[in-house]
């Protein structure tokens, strides 16, 4: 996010932040603060530096100081929202987003985060609307395109999901989060091989991210022939509406109950076996990285 402060002397701070020299940026910002100890913009900049260092406790402190001096400070609200999202405090995030969007209705990231919350609640149509708003403000953002591809897949709009996949790939193949959302979209479309490719590349970009490693392991498991046999029908089930899937399950349970039970037991066994096989392939007989 590129907020610029009107406070004199912060140009050097922004330059250091762009070079990811956060410790030096913090020293420079603190010097500016000593010259103007009540400038909310400086407090917000310091909060921003701390969140870039993933120091959420300090980021929260400095955000609070900025908003105490100026409740409308846009960067401070942005940092506050990012703190809630990064720390997975989704209840607080949902409560704070409306005020942040009021303060800055042209920040596309807010619409993206709101869409993520809606997807978690299975409100896919509403999530799509928020993502379209984000893309109206930032049309070429590959993360938003990839997330919309995933949302379209959740809605059962597979052709639209594939089209958005292609658009996102053209602009964001070197972004691990673009690849993560595209991997989820591909997996929901039943294209587990493509999901594996996306997750493999995402891990290559950020091998220390536990979520990416876990998603990659899951994608390897899903492409294993043993589990693929059980996942194959889901590719077609996901094209059906919820009431149709529920109806089929009720009919299958009533008419073919023994076979359904056998299928579920075999699926659980296949899931456990393939998870073990993949673990050994990647980590050997040692425990996985934390």
Short mmCIF file of C-alpha atoms in Angstrom, two decimals:
data_model
loop_
_atom_site.label_atom_id
_atom_site.label_comp_id
_atom_site.label_asym_id
_atom_site.label_seq_id
_atom_site.Cartn_x
_atom_site.Cartn_y
_atom_site.Cartn_z
CA UNK A 1 0.00 0.00 0.00
CA UNK A 2 1.45 3.35 -1.02
CA UNK A 3 0.11 6.02 1.33
CA UNK A 4 2.23 9.17 1.31
CA UNK A 5 2.48 11.42 4.34
CA UNK A 6 2.59 15.19 4.06
CA UNK A 7 4.97 15.36 7.01
CA UNK A 8 8.38 16.75 6.15
CA UNK A 9 11.25 14.28 6.32
CA UNK A 10 9.32 11.08 5.63
CA UNK A 11 10.53 10.73 2.04
CA UNK A 12 13.66 8.93 3.27
CA UNK A 13 11.51 6.60 5.38
CA UNK A 14 9.42 5.60 2.37
CA UNK A 15 12.54 5.04 0.30
CA UNK A 16 14.06 2.76 2.94
CA UNK A 17 10.78 0.84 3.23
CA UNK A 18 10.70 0.27 -0.53
CA UNK A 19 14.21 -1.22 -0.25
CA UNK A 20 12.97 -3.39 2.68
CA UNK A 21 15.53 -1.81 5.00
CA UNK A 22 13.02 -1.75 7.81
CA UNK A 23 15.36 -1.25 10.77
CA UNK A 24 16.88 1.81 9.16
CA UNK A 25 13.42 3.07 8.19
CA UNK A 26 12.32 2.73 11.79
CA UNK A 27 15.30 4.74 13.06
CA UNK A 28 14.58 7.45 10.50
CA UNK A 29 10.86 7.54 11.37
CA UNK A 30 11.60 7.82 15.08
CA UNK A 31 13.85 10.79 14.33
CA UNK A 32 10.98 12.45 12.46
CA UNK A 33 8.69 11.71 15.40
CA UNK A 34 11.05 13.47 17.79
CA UNK A 35 10.77 16.57 15.63
CA UNK A 36 6.96 16.39 15.51
CA UNK A 37 5.75 14.17 18.38
CA UNK A 38 2.02 14.62 17.66
CA UNK A 39 1.91 13.88 13.93
CA UNK A 40 -0.48 10.89 13.45
CA UNK A 41 1.02 10.20 10.04
CA UNK A 42 4.38 9.38 11.63
CA UNK A 43 2.76 7.03 14.16
CA UNK A 44 0.98 5.28 11.28
CA UNK A 45 4.21 4.94 9.29
CA UNK A 46 5.94 3.37 12.30
CA UNK A 47 3.02 0.95 12.69
CA UNK A 48 3.35 0.07 9.01
CA UNK A 49 7.06 -0.68 9.41
CA UNK A 50 6.35 -2.96 12.36
CA UNK A 51 3.70 -4.96 10.52
CA UNK A 52 6.08 -5.43 7.59
CA UNK A 53 8.42 -6.99 10.15
CA UNK A 54 5.49 -9.11 11.44
CA UNK A 55 5.79 -7.50 14.86
CA UNK A 56 2.05 -7.33 15.47
CA UNK A 57 2.21 -6.23 19.10
CA UNK A 58 4.20 -3.11 18.26
CA UNK A 59 2.15 -2.49 15.12
CA UNK A 60 -1.02 -2.55 17.24
CA UNK A 61 0.47 -0.11 19.76
CA UNK A 62 1.53 2.44 17.16
CA UNK A 63 -1.72 2.09 15.22
CA UNK A 64 -3.63 2.88 18.38
CA UNK A 65 -1.51 5.98 18.93
CA UNK A 66 -2.12 7.16 15.37
CA UNK A 67 -5.90 6.65 15.57
CA UNK A 68 -6.07 8.31 18.98
CA UNK A 69 -4.66 11.44 17.38
CA UNK A 70 -6.59 11.13 14.13
CA UNK A 71 -9.50 8.63 13.94
CA UNK A 72 -9.60 9.10 10.16
CA UNK A 73 -5.93 8.26 9.50
CA UNK A 74 -6.12 5.98 6.46
CA UNK A 75 -2.81 4.17 6.79
CA UNK A 76 -3.48 3.43 10.46
CA UNK A 77 -6.80 1.82 9.53
CA UNK A 78 -5.10 -0.18 6.80
CA UNK A 79 -2.49 -1.50 9.23
CA UNK A 80 -5.18 -2.29 11.81
CA UNK A 81 -7.13 -4.33 9.26
CA UNK A 82 -3.95 -6.16 8.21
CA UNK A 83 -3.18 -6.98 11.85
CA UNK A 84 -6.59 -8.60 12.29
CA UNK A 85 -6.27 -10.55 9.04
CA UNK A 86 -2.69 -11.73 9.57
CA UNK A 87 -3.42 -12.84 13.14
CA UNK A 88 -6.65 -14.56 11.99
CA UNK A 89 -8.81 -12.44 14.29
CA UNK A 90 -11.69 -12.67 11.84
CA UNK A 91 -14.35 -11.51 14.29
CA UNK A 92 -12.48 -8.25 14.91
CA UNK A 93 -11.76 -7.95 11.20
CA UNK A 94 -15.44 -8.21 10.31
CA UNK A 95 -16.25 -5.56 12.89
CA UNK A 96 -13.54 -3.13 11.77
CA UNK A 97 -13.90 -3.44 8.00
CA UNK A 98 -17.03 -1.25 7.64
CA UNK A 99 -15.33 1.68 9.41
CA UNK A 100 -12.10 1.23 7.44
CA UNK A 101 -14.09 1.18 4.20
CA UNK A 102 -15.92 4.32 5.26
CA UNK A 103 -12.62 6.10 5.92
CA UNK A 104 -11.15 4.94 2.60
CA UNK A 105 -13.80 3.54 0.21
CA UNK A 106 -11.28 3.39 -2.65
CA UNK A 107 -8.92 0.88 -1.03
CA UNK A 108 -9.36 -2.34 -3.09
CA UNK A 109 -7.69 -4.55 -0.49
CA UNK A 110 -10.63 -4.06 1.87
CA UNK A 111 -13.05 -5.53 -0.69
CA UNK A 112 -10.67 -8.45 -1.21
CA UNK A 113 -10.51 -9.18 2.52
CA UNK A 114 -14.27 -8.88 2.84
CA UNK A 115 -14.63 -11.40 0.00
CA UNK A 116 -12.36 -13.81 1.87
CA UNK A 117 -14.55 -13.54 4.96
CA UNK A 118 -17.65 -14.17 2.86
CA UNK A 119 -16.05 -17.21 1.19
CA UNK A 120 -15.29 -18.65 4.63
CA UNK A 121 -19.01 -18.31 5.43
CA UNK A 122 -19.99 -19.97 2.11
CA UNK A 123 -21.53 -16.70 0.87
CA UNK A 124 -19.98 -17.06 -2.56
CA UNK A 125 -22.25 -14.72 -4.52
CA UNK A 126 -21.64 -11.88 -2.08
CA UNK A 127 -17.90 -12.64 -2.18
CA UNK A 128 -17.95 -12.40 -5.96
CA UNK A 129 -19.57 -8.97 -5.78
CA UNK A 130 -16.84 -7.73 -3.43
CA UNK A 131 -14.10 -9.08 -5.69
CA UNK A 132 -15.63 -7.40 -8.72
CA UNK A 133 -15.54 -4.15 -6.75
CA UNK A 134 -11.87 -4.73 -5.90
CA UNK A 135 -11.08 -5.40 -9.56
CA UNK A 136 -12.93 -2.27 -10.62
CA UNK A 137 -10.49 -0.31 -8.46
CA UNK A 138 -7.46 -2.44 -9.40
CA UNK A 139 -8.25 -4.25 -12.70
CA UNK A 140 -4.93 -6.05 -13.18
CA UNK A 141 -4.36 -7.29 -9.65
CA UNK A 142 -3.48 -10.95 -10.09
CA UNK A 143 -4.36 -11.90 -6.50
CA UNK A 144 -7.89 -10.56 -6.94
CA UNK A 145 -8.24 -12.33 -10.30
CA UNK A 146 -7.04 -15.62 -8.79
CA UNK A 147 -9.41 -15.28 -5.84
CA UNK A 148 -12.30 -14.58 -8.19
CA UNK A 149 -11.32 -17.71 -10.16
CA UNK A 150 -11.57 -19.68 -6.92
CA UNK A 151 -14.91 -18.08 -6.03
CA UNK A 152 -16.34 -18.86 -9.47
CA UNK A 153 -15.27 -22.48 -8.99
CA UNK A 154 -17.05 -22.52 -5.62
CA UNK A 155 -20.15 -21.20 -7.39
CA UNK A 156 -19.89 -24.02 -9.94
CA UNK A 157 -18.98 -21.64 -12.79
CA UNK A 158 -16.09 -23.73 -14.09
CA UNK A 159 -15.66 -22.04 -17.49
CA UNK A 160 -15.48 -18.60 -15.86
CA UNK A 161 -13.00 -19.97 -13.31
CA UNK A 162 -10.71 -21.26 -16.07
CA UNK A 163 -10.90 -17.94 -17.95
CA UNK A 164 -9.92 -15.98 -14.84
CA UNK A 165 -7.14 -18.50 -14.19
CA UNK A 166 -5.61 -17.59 -17.57
CA UNK A 167 -5.87 -13.87 -16.88
CA UNK A 168 -4.20 -14.20 -13.48
CA UNK A 169 -1.38 -16.36 -14.82
CA UNK A 170 -0.49 -13.68 -17.36
CA UNK A 171 0.27 -11.15 -14.63
CA UNK A 172 1.06 -12.98 -11.39
CA UNK A 173 2.91 -16.27 -11.87
CA UNK A 174 5.71 -15.11 -9.56
CA UNK A 175 3.41 -14.42 -6.63
CA UNK A 176 2.91 -17.30 -4.20
CA UNK A 177 -0.54 -16.10 -3.14
CA UNK A 178 -1.75 -15.93 -6.73
CA UNK A 179 -0.58 -19.52 -7.15
CA UNK A 180 -2.25 -20.53 -3.88
CA UNK A 181 -5.69 -19.26 -4.93
CA UNK A 182 -5.28 -20.66 -8.43
CA UNK A 183 -4.35 -24.00 -6.88
CA UNK A 184 -7.49 -23.97 -4.77
CA UNK A 185 -9.56 -23.08 -7.83
CA UNK A 186 -8.01 -25.89 -9.90
CA UNK A 187 -8.57 -28.37 -7.07
CA UNK A 188 -12.22 -27.41 -6.77
CA UNK A 189 -12.61 -27.89 -10.53
CA UNK A 190 -11.18 -31.38 -10.08
CA UNK A 191 -7.94 -30.59 -11.92
CA UNK A 192 -5.62 -31.97 -9.25
CA UNK A 193 -2.58 -32.15 -11.52
CA UNK A 194 -2.80 -28.42 -12.23
CA UNK A 195 -3.30 -27.79 -8.52
CA UNK A 196 -0.09 -29.70 -7.79
CA UNK A 197 1.79 -27.59 -10.35
CA UNK A 198 0.57 -24.34 -8.79
CA UNK A 199 1.31 -25.45 -5.23
CA UNK A 200 4.76 -26.73 -6.19
CA UNK A 201 5.63 -23.33 -7.68
CA UNK A 202 4.17 -21.51 -4.68
CA UNK A 203 6.41 -23.49 -2.31
CA UNK A 204 9.38 -22.76 -4.56
CA UNK A 205 8.74 -19.04 -4.12
CA UNK A 206 8.32 -19.26 -0.32
CA UNK A 207 9.57 -22.58 1.07
CA UNK A 208 9.27 -21.41 4.69
CA UNK A 209 5.50 -20.82 4.55
CA UNK A 210 3.84 -23.70 6.43
CA UNK A 211 0.46 -23.20 4.75
CA UNK A 212 2.03 -23.46 1.30
CA UNK A 213 3.95 -26.60 2.28
CA UNK A 214 0.80 -28.21 3.67
CA UNK A 215 -1.18 -27.33 0.54
CA UNK A 216 1.59 -28.78 -1.64
CA UNK A 217 1.57 -32.03 0.32
CA UNK A 218 -2.20 -32.24 0.00
CA UNK A 219 -1.96 -31.67 -3.76
CA UNK A 220 0.60 -34.47 -4.07
CA UNK A 221 -1.73 -36.73 -2.12
CA UNK A 222 -4.68 -35.86 -4.38
CA UNK A 223 -2.73 -36.78 -7.53
CA UNK A 224 -1.73 -40.16 -6.13
CA UNK A 225 -3.50 -42.89 -8.12
CA UNK A 226 -4.88 -44.60 -5.02
CA UNK A 227 -6.73 -41.52 -3.74
CA UNK A 228 -7.57 -40.25 -7.24
CA UNK A 229 -9.98 -43.16 -7.66
CA UNK A 230 -12.10 -41.84 -4.78
CA UNK A 231 -11.77 -38.16 -5.75
CA UNK A 232 -12.82 -38.74 -9.36
CA UNK A 233 -16.60 -38.55 -8.68
CA UNK A 234 -16.27 -35.21 -6.86
CA UNK A 235 -15.31 -33.53 -10.13
CA UNK A 236 -18.86 -34.13 -11.32
CA UNK A 237 -20.63 -33.64 -7.98
CA UNK A 238 -19.27 -30.09 -7.79
CA UNK A 239 -21.12 -29.21 -10.97
CA UNK A 240 -24.40 -30.00 -9.24
CA UNK A 241 -26.41 -27.75 -6.98
CA UNK A 242 -26.45 -28.44 -3.25
CA UNK A 243 -29.99 -29.79 -3.23
CA UNK A 244 -29.08 -32.19 -6.06
CA UNK A 245 -26.05 -33.50 -4.17
CA UNK A 246 -28.09 -33.90 -1.00
CA UNK A 247 -30.81 -35.77 -2.90
CA UNK A 248 -28.26 -38.15 -4.45
CA UNK A 249 -26.68 -38.86 -1.06
CA UNK A 250 -30.07 -39.60 0.53
CA UNK A 251 -30.99 -41.96 -2.30
CA UNK A 252 -27.58 -43.66 -2.17
CA UNK A 253 -27.79 -44.03 1.62
CA UNK A 254 -31.27 -45.53 1.52
CA UNK A 255 -30.76 -47.83 -1.47
CA UNK A 256 -27.03 -48.64 -1.34
CA UNK A 257 -26.21 -48.15 2.34
CA UNK A 258 -23.69 -51.04 2.61
CA UNK A 259 -21.84 -49.85 -0.51
CA UNK A 260 -21.75 -46.27 0.74
CA UNK A 261 -20.28 -47.43 4.05
CA UNK A 262 -17.65 -49.52 2.25
CA UNK A 263 -16.80 -46.55 0.02
CA UNK A 264 -16.37 -44.23 3.01
CA UNK A 265 -14.19 -46.73 4.87
CA UNK A 266 -12.00 -47.32 1.82
CA UNK A 267 -11.72 -43.55 1.27
CA UNK A 268 -10.53 -43.02 4.85
CA UNK A 269 -7.96 -45.80 4.47
CA UNK A 270 -6.77 -44.45 1.10
CA UNK A 271 -6.49 -40.95 2.56
CA UNK A 272 -4.35 -42.15 5.47
CA UNK A 273 -2.14 -44.35 3.28
CA UNK A 274 -1.49 -41.71 0.63
CA UNK A 275 -0.79 -39.08 3.29
CA UNK A 276 1.87 -41.38 4.73
CA UNK A 277 3.34 -42.15 1.31
CA UNK A 278 3.63 -38.46 0.42
CA UNK A 279 5.16 -37.64 3.79
CA UNK A 280 7.86 -40.28 3.31
CA UNK A 281 8.49 -39.06 -0.26
CA UNK A 282 9.10 -35.50 0.89
CA UNK A 283 10.55 -35.84 4.40
CA UNK A 284 11.70 -39.44 4.53
CA UNK A 285 11.00 -41.10 7.85
CA UNK A 286 11.57 -37.87 9.76
CA UNK A 287 8.91 -35.54 11.11
CA UNK A 288 7.86 -32.64 8.88
CA UNK A 289 9.19 -29.11 9.22
CA UNK A 290 7.28 -26.77 11.50
#
